Short mmCIF file of C-alpha atoms in Angstrom, two decimals:
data_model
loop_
_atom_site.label_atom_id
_atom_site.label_comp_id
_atom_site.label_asym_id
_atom_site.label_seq_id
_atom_site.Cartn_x
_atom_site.Cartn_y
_atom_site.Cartn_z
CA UNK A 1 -93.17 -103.51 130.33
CA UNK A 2 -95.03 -106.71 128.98
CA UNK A 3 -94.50 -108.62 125.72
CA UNK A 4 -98.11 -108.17 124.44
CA UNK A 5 -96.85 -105.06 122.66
CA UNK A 6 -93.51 -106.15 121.68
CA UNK A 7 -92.37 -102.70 120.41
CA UNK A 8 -93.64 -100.84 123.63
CA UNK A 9 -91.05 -103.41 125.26
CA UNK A 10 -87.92 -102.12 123.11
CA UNK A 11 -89.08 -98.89 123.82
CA UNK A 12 -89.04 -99.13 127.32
CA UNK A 13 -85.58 -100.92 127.24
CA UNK A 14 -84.12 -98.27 125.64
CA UNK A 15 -85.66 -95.36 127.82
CA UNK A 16 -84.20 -98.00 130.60
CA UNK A 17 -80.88 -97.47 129.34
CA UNK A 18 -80.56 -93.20 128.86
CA UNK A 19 -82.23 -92.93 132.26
CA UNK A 20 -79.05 -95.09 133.96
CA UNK A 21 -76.73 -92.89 132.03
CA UNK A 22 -77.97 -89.39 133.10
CA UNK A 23 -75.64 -86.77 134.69
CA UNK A 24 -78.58 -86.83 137.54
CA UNK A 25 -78.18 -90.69 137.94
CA UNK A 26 -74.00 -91.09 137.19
CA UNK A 27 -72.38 -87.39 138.31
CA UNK A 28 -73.12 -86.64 141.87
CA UNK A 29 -70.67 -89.12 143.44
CA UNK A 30 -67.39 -87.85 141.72
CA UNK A 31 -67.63 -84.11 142.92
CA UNK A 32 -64.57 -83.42 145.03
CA UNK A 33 -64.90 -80.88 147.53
CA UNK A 34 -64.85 -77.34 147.17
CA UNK A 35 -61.00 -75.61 147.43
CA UNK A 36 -60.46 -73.67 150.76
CA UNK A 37 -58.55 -70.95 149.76
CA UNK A 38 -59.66 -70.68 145.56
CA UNK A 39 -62.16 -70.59 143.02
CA UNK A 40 -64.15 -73.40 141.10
CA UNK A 41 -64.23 -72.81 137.44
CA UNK A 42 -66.35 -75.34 135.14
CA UNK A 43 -66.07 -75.39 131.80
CA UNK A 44 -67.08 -78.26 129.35
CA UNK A 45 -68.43 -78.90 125.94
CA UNK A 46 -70.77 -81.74 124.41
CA UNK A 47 -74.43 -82.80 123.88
CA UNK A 48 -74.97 -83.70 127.79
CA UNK A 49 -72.85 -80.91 129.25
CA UNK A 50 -75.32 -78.21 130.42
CA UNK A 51 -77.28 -80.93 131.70
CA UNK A 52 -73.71 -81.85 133.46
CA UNK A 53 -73.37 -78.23 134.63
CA UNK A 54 -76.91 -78.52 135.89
CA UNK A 55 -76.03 -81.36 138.46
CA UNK A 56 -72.90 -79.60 139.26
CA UNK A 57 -74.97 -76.76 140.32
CA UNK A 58 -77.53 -78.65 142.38
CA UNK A 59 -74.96 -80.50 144.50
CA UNK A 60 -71.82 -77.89 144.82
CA UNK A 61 -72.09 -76.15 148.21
CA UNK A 62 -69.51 -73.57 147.76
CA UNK A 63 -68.25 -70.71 145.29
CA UNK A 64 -69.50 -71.70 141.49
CA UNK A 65 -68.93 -69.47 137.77
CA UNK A 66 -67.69 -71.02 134.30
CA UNK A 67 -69.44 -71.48 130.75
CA UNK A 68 -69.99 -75.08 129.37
CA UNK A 69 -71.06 -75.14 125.35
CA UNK A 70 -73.32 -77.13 123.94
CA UNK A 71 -75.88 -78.40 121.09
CA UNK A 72 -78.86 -76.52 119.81
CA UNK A 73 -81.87 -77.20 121.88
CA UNK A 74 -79.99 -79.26 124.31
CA UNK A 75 -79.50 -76.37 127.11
CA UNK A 76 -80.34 -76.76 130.99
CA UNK A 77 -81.82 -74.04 133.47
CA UNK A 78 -78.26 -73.19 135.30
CA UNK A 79 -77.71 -70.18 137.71
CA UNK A 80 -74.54 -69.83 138.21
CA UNK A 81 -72.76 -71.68 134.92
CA UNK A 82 -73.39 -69.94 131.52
CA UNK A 83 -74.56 -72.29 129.10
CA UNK A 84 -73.82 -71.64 124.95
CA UNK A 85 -75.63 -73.09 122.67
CA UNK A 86 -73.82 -74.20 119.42
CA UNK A 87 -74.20 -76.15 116.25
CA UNK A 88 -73.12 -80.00 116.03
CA UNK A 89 -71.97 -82.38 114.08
CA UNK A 90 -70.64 -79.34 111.67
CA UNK A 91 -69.17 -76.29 113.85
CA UNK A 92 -70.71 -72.91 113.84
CA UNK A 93 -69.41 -69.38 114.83
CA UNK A 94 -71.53 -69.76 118.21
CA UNK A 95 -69.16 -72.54 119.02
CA UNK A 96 -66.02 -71.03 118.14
CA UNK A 97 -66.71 -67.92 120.04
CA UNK A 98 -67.49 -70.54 123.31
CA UNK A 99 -64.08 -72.13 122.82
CA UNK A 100 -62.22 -69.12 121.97
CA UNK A 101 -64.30 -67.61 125.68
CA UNK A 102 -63.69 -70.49 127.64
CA UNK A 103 -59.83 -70.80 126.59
CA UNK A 104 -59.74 -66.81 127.85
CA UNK A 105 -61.58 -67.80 131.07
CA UNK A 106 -58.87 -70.43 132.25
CA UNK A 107 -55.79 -68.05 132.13
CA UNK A 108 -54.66 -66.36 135.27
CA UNK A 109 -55.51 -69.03 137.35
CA UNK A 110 -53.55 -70.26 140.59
CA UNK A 111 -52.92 -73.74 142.13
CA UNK A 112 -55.47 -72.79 144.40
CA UNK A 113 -57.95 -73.33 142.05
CA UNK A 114 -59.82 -76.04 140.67
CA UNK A 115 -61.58 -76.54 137.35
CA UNK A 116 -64.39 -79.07 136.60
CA UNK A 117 -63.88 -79.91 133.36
CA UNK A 118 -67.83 -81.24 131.41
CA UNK A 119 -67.11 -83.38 128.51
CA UNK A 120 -70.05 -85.82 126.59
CA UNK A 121 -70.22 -86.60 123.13
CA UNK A 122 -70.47 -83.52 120.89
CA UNK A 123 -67.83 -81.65 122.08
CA UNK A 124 -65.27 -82.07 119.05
CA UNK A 125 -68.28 -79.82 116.90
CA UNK A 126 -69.19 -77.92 119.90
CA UNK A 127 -66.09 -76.73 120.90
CA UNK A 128 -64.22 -75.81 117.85
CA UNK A 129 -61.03 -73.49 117.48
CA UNK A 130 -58.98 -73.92 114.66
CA UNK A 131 -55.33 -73.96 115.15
CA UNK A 132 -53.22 -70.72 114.06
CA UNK A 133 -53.50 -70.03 110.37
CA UNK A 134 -56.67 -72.38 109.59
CA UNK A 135 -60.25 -70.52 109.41
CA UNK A 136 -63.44 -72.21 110.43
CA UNK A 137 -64.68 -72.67 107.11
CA UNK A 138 -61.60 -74.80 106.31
CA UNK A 139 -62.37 -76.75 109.38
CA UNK A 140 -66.29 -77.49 108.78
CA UNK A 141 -65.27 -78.49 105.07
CA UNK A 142 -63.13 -81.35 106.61
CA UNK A 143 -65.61 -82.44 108.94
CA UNK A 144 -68.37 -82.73 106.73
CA UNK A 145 -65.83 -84.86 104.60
CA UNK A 146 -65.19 -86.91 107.58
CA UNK A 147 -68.51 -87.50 108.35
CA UNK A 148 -69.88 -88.47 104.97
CA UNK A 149 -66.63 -90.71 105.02
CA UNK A 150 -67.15 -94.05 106.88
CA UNK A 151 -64.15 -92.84 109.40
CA UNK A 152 -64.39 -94.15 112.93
CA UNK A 153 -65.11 -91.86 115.57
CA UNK A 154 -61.39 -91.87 116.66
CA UNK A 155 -60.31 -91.53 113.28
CA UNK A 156 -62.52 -88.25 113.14
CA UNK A 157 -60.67 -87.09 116.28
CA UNK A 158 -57.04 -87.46 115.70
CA UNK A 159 -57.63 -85.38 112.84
CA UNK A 160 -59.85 -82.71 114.84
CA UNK A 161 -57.10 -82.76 117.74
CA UNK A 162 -54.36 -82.00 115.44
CA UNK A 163 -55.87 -78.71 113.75
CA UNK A 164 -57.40 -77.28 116.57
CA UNK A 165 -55.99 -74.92 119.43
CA UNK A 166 -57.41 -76.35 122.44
CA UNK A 167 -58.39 -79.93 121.52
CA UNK A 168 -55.66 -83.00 122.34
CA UNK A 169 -55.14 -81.56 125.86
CA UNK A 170 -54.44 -77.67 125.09
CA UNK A 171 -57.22 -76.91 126.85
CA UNK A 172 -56.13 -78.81 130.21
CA UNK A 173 -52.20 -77.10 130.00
CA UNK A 174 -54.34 -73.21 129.55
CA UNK A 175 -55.42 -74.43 132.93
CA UNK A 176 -51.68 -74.60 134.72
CA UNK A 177 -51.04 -74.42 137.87
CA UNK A 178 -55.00 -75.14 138.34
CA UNK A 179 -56.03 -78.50 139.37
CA UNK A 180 -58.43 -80.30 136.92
CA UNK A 181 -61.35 -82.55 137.12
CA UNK A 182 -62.04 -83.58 134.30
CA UNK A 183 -65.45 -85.97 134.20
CA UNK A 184 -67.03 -87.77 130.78
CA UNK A 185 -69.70 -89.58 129.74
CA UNK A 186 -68.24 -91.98 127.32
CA UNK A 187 -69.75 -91.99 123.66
CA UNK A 188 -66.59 -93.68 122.05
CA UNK A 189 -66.24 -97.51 121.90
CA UNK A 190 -63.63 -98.76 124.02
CA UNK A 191 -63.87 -95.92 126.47
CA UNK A 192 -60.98 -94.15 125.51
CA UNK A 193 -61.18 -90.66 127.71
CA UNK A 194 -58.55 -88.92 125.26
CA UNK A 195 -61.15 -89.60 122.09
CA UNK A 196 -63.91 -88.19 123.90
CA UNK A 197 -64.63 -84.74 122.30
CA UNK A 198 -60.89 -85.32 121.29
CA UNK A 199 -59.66 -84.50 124.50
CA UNK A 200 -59.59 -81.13 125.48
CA UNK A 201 -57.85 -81.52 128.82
CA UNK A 202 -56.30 -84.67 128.28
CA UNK A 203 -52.52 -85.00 127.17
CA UNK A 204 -52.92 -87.21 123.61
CA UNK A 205 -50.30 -89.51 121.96
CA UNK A 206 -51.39 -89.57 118.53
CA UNK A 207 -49.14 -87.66 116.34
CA UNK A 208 -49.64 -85.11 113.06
CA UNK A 209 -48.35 -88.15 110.72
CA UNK A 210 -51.40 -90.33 112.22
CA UNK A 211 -53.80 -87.44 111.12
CA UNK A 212 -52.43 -87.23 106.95
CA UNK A 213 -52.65 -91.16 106.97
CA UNK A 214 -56.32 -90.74 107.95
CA UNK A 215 -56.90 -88.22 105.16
CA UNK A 216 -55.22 -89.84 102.63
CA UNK A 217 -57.03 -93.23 103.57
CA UNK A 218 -60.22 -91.29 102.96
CA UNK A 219 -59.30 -89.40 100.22
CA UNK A 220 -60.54 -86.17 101.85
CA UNK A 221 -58.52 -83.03 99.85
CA UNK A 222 -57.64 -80.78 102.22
CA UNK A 223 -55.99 -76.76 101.60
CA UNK A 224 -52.09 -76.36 101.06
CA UNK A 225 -52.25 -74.60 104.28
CA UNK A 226 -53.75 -77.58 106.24
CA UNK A 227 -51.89 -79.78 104.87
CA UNK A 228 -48.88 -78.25 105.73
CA UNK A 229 -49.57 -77.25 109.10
CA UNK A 230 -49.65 -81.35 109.24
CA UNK A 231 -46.39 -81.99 107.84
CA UNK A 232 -44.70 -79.00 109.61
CA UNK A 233 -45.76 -80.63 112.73
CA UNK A 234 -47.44 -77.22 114.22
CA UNK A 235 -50.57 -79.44 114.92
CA UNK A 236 -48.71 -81.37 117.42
CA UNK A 237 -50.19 -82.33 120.89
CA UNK A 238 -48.79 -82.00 124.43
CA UNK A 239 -48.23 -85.65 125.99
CA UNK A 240 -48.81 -87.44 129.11
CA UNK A 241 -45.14 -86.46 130.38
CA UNK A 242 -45.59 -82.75 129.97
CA UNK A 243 -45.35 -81.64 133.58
CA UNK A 244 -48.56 -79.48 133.49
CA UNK A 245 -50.81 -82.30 133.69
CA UNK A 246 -49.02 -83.33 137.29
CA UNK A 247 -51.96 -83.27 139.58
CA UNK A 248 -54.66 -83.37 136.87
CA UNK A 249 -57.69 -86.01 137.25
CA UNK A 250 -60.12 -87.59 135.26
CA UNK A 251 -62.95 -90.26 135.40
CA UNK A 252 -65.36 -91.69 132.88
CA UNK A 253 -68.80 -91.44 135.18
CA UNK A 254 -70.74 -93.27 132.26
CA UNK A 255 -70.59 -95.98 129.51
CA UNK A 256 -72.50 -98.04 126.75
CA UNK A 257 -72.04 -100.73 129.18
CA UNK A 258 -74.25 -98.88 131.58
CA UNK A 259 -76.96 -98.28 129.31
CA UNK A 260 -76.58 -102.20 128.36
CA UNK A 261 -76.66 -103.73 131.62
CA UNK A 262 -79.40 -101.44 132.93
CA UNK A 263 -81.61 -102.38 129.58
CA UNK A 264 -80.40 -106.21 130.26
CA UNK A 265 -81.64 -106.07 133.92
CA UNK A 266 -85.29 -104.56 132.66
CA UNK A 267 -85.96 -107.46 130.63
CA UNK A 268 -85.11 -109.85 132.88
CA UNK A 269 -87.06 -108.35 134.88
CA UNK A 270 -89.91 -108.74 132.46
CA UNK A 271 -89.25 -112.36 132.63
CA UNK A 272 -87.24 -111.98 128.96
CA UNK A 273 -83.45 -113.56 129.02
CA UNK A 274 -81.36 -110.81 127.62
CA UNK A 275 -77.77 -111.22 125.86
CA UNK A 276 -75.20 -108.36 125.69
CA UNK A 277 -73.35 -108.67 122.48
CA UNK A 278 -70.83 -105.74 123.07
CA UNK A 279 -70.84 -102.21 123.74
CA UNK A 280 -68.20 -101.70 121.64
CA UNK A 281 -69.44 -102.28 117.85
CA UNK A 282 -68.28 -100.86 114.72
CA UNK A 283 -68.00 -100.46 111.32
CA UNK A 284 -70.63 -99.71 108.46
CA UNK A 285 -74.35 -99.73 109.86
CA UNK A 286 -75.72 -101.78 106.84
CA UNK A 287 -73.02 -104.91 107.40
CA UNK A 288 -73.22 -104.56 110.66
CA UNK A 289 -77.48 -105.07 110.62
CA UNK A 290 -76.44 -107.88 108.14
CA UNK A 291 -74.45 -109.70 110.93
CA UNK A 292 -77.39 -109.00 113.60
CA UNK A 293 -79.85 -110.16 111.06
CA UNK A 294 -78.26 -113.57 110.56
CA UNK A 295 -77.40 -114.25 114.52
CA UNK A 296 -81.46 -113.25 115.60
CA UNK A 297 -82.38 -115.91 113.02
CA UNK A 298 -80.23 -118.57 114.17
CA UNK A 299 -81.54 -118.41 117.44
CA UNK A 300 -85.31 -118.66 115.96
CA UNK A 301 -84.84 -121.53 113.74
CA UNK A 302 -81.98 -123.14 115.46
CA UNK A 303 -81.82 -122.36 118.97
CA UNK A 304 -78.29 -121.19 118.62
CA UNK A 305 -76.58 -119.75 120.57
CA UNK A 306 -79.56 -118.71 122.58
CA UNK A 307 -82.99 -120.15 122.99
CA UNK A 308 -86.34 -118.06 122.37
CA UNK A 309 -87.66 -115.58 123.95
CA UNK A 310 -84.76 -112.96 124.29
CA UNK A 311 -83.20 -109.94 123.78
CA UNK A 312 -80.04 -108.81 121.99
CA UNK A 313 -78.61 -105.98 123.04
CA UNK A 314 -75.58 -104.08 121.32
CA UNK A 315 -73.64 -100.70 121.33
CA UNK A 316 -70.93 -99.03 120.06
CA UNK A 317 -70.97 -96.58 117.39
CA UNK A 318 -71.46 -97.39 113.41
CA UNK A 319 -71.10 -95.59 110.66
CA UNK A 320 -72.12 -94.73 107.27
CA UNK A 321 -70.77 -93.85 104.08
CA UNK A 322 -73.00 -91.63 102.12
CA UNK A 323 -73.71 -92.67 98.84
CA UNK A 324 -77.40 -91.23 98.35
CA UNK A 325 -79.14 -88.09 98.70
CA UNK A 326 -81.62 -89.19 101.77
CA UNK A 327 -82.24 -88.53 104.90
CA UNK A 328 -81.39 -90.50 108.20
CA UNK A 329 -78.26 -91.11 110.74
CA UNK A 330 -76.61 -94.79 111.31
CA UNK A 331 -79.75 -96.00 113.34
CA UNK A 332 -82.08 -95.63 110.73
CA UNK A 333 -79.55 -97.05 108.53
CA UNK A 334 -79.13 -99.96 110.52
CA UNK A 335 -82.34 -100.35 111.12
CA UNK A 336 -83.31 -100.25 107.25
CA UNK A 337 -80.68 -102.62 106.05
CA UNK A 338 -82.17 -105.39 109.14
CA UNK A 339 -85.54 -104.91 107.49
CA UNK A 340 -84.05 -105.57 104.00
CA UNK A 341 -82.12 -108.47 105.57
CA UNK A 342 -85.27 -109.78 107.54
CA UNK A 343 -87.41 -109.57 105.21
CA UNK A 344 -90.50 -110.16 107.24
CA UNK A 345 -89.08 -112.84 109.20
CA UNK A 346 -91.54 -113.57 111.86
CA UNK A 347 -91.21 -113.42 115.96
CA UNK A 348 -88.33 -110.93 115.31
CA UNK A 349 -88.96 -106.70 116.41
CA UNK A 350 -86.17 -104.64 116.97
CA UNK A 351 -85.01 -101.05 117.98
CA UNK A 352 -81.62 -98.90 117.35
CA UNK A 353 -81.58 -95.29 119.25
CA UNK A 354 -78.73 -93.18 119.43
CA UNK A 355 -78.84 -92.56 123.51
CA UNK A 356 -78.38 -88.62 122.48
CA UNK A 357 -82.13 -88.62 121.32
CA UNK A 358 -80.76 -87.56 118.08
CA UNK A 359 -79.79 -89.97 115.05
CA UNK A 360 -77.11 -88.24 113.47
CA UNK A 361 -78.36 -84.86 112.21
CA UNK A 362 -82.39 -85.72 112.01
CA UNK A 363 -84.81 -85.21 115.17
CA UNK A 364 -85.43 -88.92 115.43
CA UNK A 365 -83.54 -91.08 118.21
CA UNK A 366 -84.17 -93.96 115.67
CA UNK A 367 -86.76 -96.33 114.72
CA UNK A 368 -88.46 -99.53 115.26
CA UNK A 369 -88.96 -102.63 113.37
CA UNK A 370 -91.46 -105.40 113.41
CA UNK A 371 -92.08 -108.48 111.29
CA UNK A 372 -95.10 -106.21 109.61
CA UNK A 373 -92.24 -103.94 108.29
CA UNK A 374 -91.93 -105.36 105.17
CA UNK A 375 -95.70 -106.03 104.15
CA UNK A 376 -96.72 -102.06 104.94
CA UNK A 377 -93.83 -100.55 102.87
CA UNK A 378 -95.30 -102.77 100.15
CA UNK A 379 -98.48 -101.14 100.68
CA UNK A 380 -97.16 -97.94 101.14
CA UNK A 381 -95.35 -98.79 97.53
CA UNK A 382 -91.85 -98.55 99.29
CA UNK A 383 -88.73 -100.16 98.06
CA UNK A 384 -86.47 -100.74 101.19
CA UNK A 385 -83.58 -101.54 99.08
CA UNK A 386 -83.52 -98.59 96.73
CA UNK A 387 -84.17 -96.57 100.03
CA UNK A 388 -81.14 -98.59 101.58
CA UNK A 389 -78.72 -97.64 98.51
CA UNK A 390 -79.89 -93.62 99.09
CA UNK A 391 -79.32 -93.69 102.58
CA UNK A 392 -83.25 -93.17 103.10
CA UNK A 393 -83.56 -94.69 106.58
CA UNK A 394 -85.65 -91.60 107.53
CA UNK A 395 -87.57 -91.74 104.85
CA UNK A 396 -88.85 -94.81 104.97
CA UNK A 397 -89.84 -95.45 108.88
CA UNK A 398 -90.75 -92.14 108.75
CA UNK A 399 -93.44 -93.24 105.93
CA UNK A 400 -94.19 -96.40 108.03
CA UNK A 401 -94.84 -94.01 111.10
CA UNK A 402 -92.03 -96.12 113.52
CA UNK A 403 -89.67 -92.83 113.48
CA UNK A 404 -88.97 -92.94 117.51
CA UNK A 405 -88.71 -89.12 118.20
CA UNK A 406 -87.70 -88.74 121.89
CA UNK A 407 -85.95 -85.52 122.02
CA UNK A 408 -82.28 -84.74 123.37
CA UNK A 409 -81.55 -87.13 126.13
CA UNK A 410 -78.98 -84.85 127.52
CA UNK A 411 -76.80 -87.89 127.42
CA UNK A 412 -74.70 -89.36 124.93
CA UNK A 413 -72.91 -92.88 125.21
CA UNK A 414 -73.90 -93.82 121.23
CA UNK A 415 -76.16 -96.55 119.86
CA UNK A 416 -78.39 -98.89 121.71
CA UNK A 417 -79.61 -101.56 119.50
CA UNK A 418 -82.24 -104.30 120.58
CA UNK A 419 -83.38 -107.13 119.46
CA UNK A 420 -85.92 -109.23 120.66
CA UNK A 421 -86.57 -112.83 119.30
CA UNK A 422 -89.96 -114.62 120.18
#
């Protein structure tokens, strides 16, 4: 990792930062051991979950069966754990007949047993079974109108937990009298486990009104029936004191922070002073580049609040609100409204990567920017701005041939922005 090639550094930061977030790396040390007398059963749903099951496999010395679900092209070579791929960030039929399988394969169990419960990222799409009376067409029309929305990522969820059938903790009371393990990697900022794939084995305290509010603040129309499935309270979830989830564990085995602190500790290493923002950023991609823009050029013309050479490093998850017809996830989006802000601004390269190897719905993890940016799209008779206002991100550092295409990571704890001031 050396600053000659200032891109080649970002790059390696950010492969720095999915490698200390693996399941290979992060899993192993939270396996209990296996029950004497009963069966393990793991189950799980999310972009890094067969590559959870796959660990589980490796280092379980005992009795082993379940199914885990999870996105196209993301499998893992299991044995013993079936692995179902699905569709994500809109739900498919292959996911619903994985949720409606795994629900079946938790009944009849005894408190001899325990279930490992696999949950990344993902696993809202992924494992998708709409509550009573609601089809699956009903329920990939409101997610694609919560994704196109600008809704937070927990936003997104308290809607998804309250029309599903085993999402806001069903899942985990289908288990009783079972024990449950229930282990996440963390793609949510503030490391909320209950967000996480909204939750299936965790008891949730958000509430069917919380859910309307959400839908009405986003003016996403939803079916009679939906709506009053809301207002009847049907869609309600279990909560903490519901005495099924006595016994029941959980732990978050990786975060942004990880990735962050593993990424900081690389370029220090390099000899480059790195700064950790937060791992916790949100709101809409372009203001949020518009912020990072203005801090990286105080510190190169003022010194403040950090002197030259160093790194900025970030997380969180971003969004966008669709307003155009192009192509490209919140990374590229970011990245394109930094190059807009920039402007060519010298000494200043950056990087934004989702850590899932997959911006949004593209087959980029993201995209680099240099201070060249700006003179080839001219020559390459691109207009960042326009491209900004159709959500073009794709387009355009796909164009400039700075797409970063890494394939799925098999992990998943959201953006991982840097920026590196010289």
């Amino acid at each position: 990792m050396t600053l000659s090639n200032p891109k080649q550094f970002l790059r390696g930061l950010y492969d720095q930062a999915v490698d200390a977030v693996s399941a290979a790396n992060c899993l192993p040390a939270f396996l209990p051991k296996p029950p004497v007398n009963g069966r393990t059963l793991v189950i799980g749903a999310g972009k890094g979950a067969a590559a959870m099951a796959k660990v589980v496999e490796d280092n379980w010395d005992g009795e082993l069966s379940g199914l885990v679900v999870t996105r196209y092209g993301h499998g893992a070579d299991c044995k013993r754990i079936e692995v179902v791929e699905a569709a994500h960030p809109v739900p498919d039929e292959a996911g619903l007949a994985a949720a409606s399988r795994i629900l079946d394969m938790v009944q009849g169990l005894s408190e001899n047993d325990l279930v490992i419960c696999l949950i990344t990222g993902g696993g809202s799409a992924l494992l998708s079974l709409p509550a009573p009376g609601i089809t699956l067409a009903q329920k990939q029309a409101v997610n694609k109108a919560l994704l196109n929305s600008g809704a937070a990522i927990s936003e997104m969820n308290c809607v998804r937990k309250h029309l599903s059938s085993i999402k806001g903790g069903r899942l985990g009371l289908a288990c009783a009298p079972a024990r449950v393990l229930t282990l996440l990697i963390s793609d949510v900022p503030g490391d909320d486990a209950g967000t996480i794939a909204s939750g299936p084995t965790l008891p949730d305290d958000t509430t069917c009104a919380q859910a309307l509010a959400i839908l009405k603040k986003y003016a996403i129309a939803v079916p009679a029936n939906v709506e009053e499935h809301l207002r009847s309270d049907f869609g309600a979830t279990p909560t903490a004191d519901d005495p099924r989830f006595a016994g029941h564990e959980h732990h978050i085995i990786a975060i942004a922070q990880d990735a962050l602190e593993a990424a900081a500790a690389a370029a220090r290493a390099a000899g480059v002073p790195a700064h950790i923002l937060s791992d916790g950023i949100e709101g809409e991609a372009r203001d949020v580049a518009i912020v990072h823009a203005a801090l990286a050029r105080q510190i190169h013309g003022r010194g403040q609040p950090f002197t030259r050479p160093c790194v900025l490093l970030s997380g969180g998850e971003t969004t966008v609100t669709v307003r155009g017809k192009g192509r490209g996830g919140r990374n590229a989006e970011f990245l394109l409204s930094l190059a807009v802000t920039l402007d060519g601004q010298p000494d200043i390269y950056a990087l934004a990567c989702d850590t899932d190897g997959i911006d949004g719905s593209e087959d980029n993890a993201g995209a680099l920017y240099g201070p060249d940016t700006a003179r080839r799209a001219a020559e390459r008779h691109l207009n960042p701005k326009l491209m900004l206002e159709d959500n073009d991100g794709y387009g355009f550092f796909l164009a400039l041939d700075d797409l970063i295409v890494s394939g799925p990571s098999r992990t998943n704890v959201n953006d991982f922005r840097a920026i590196l001031i010289l």
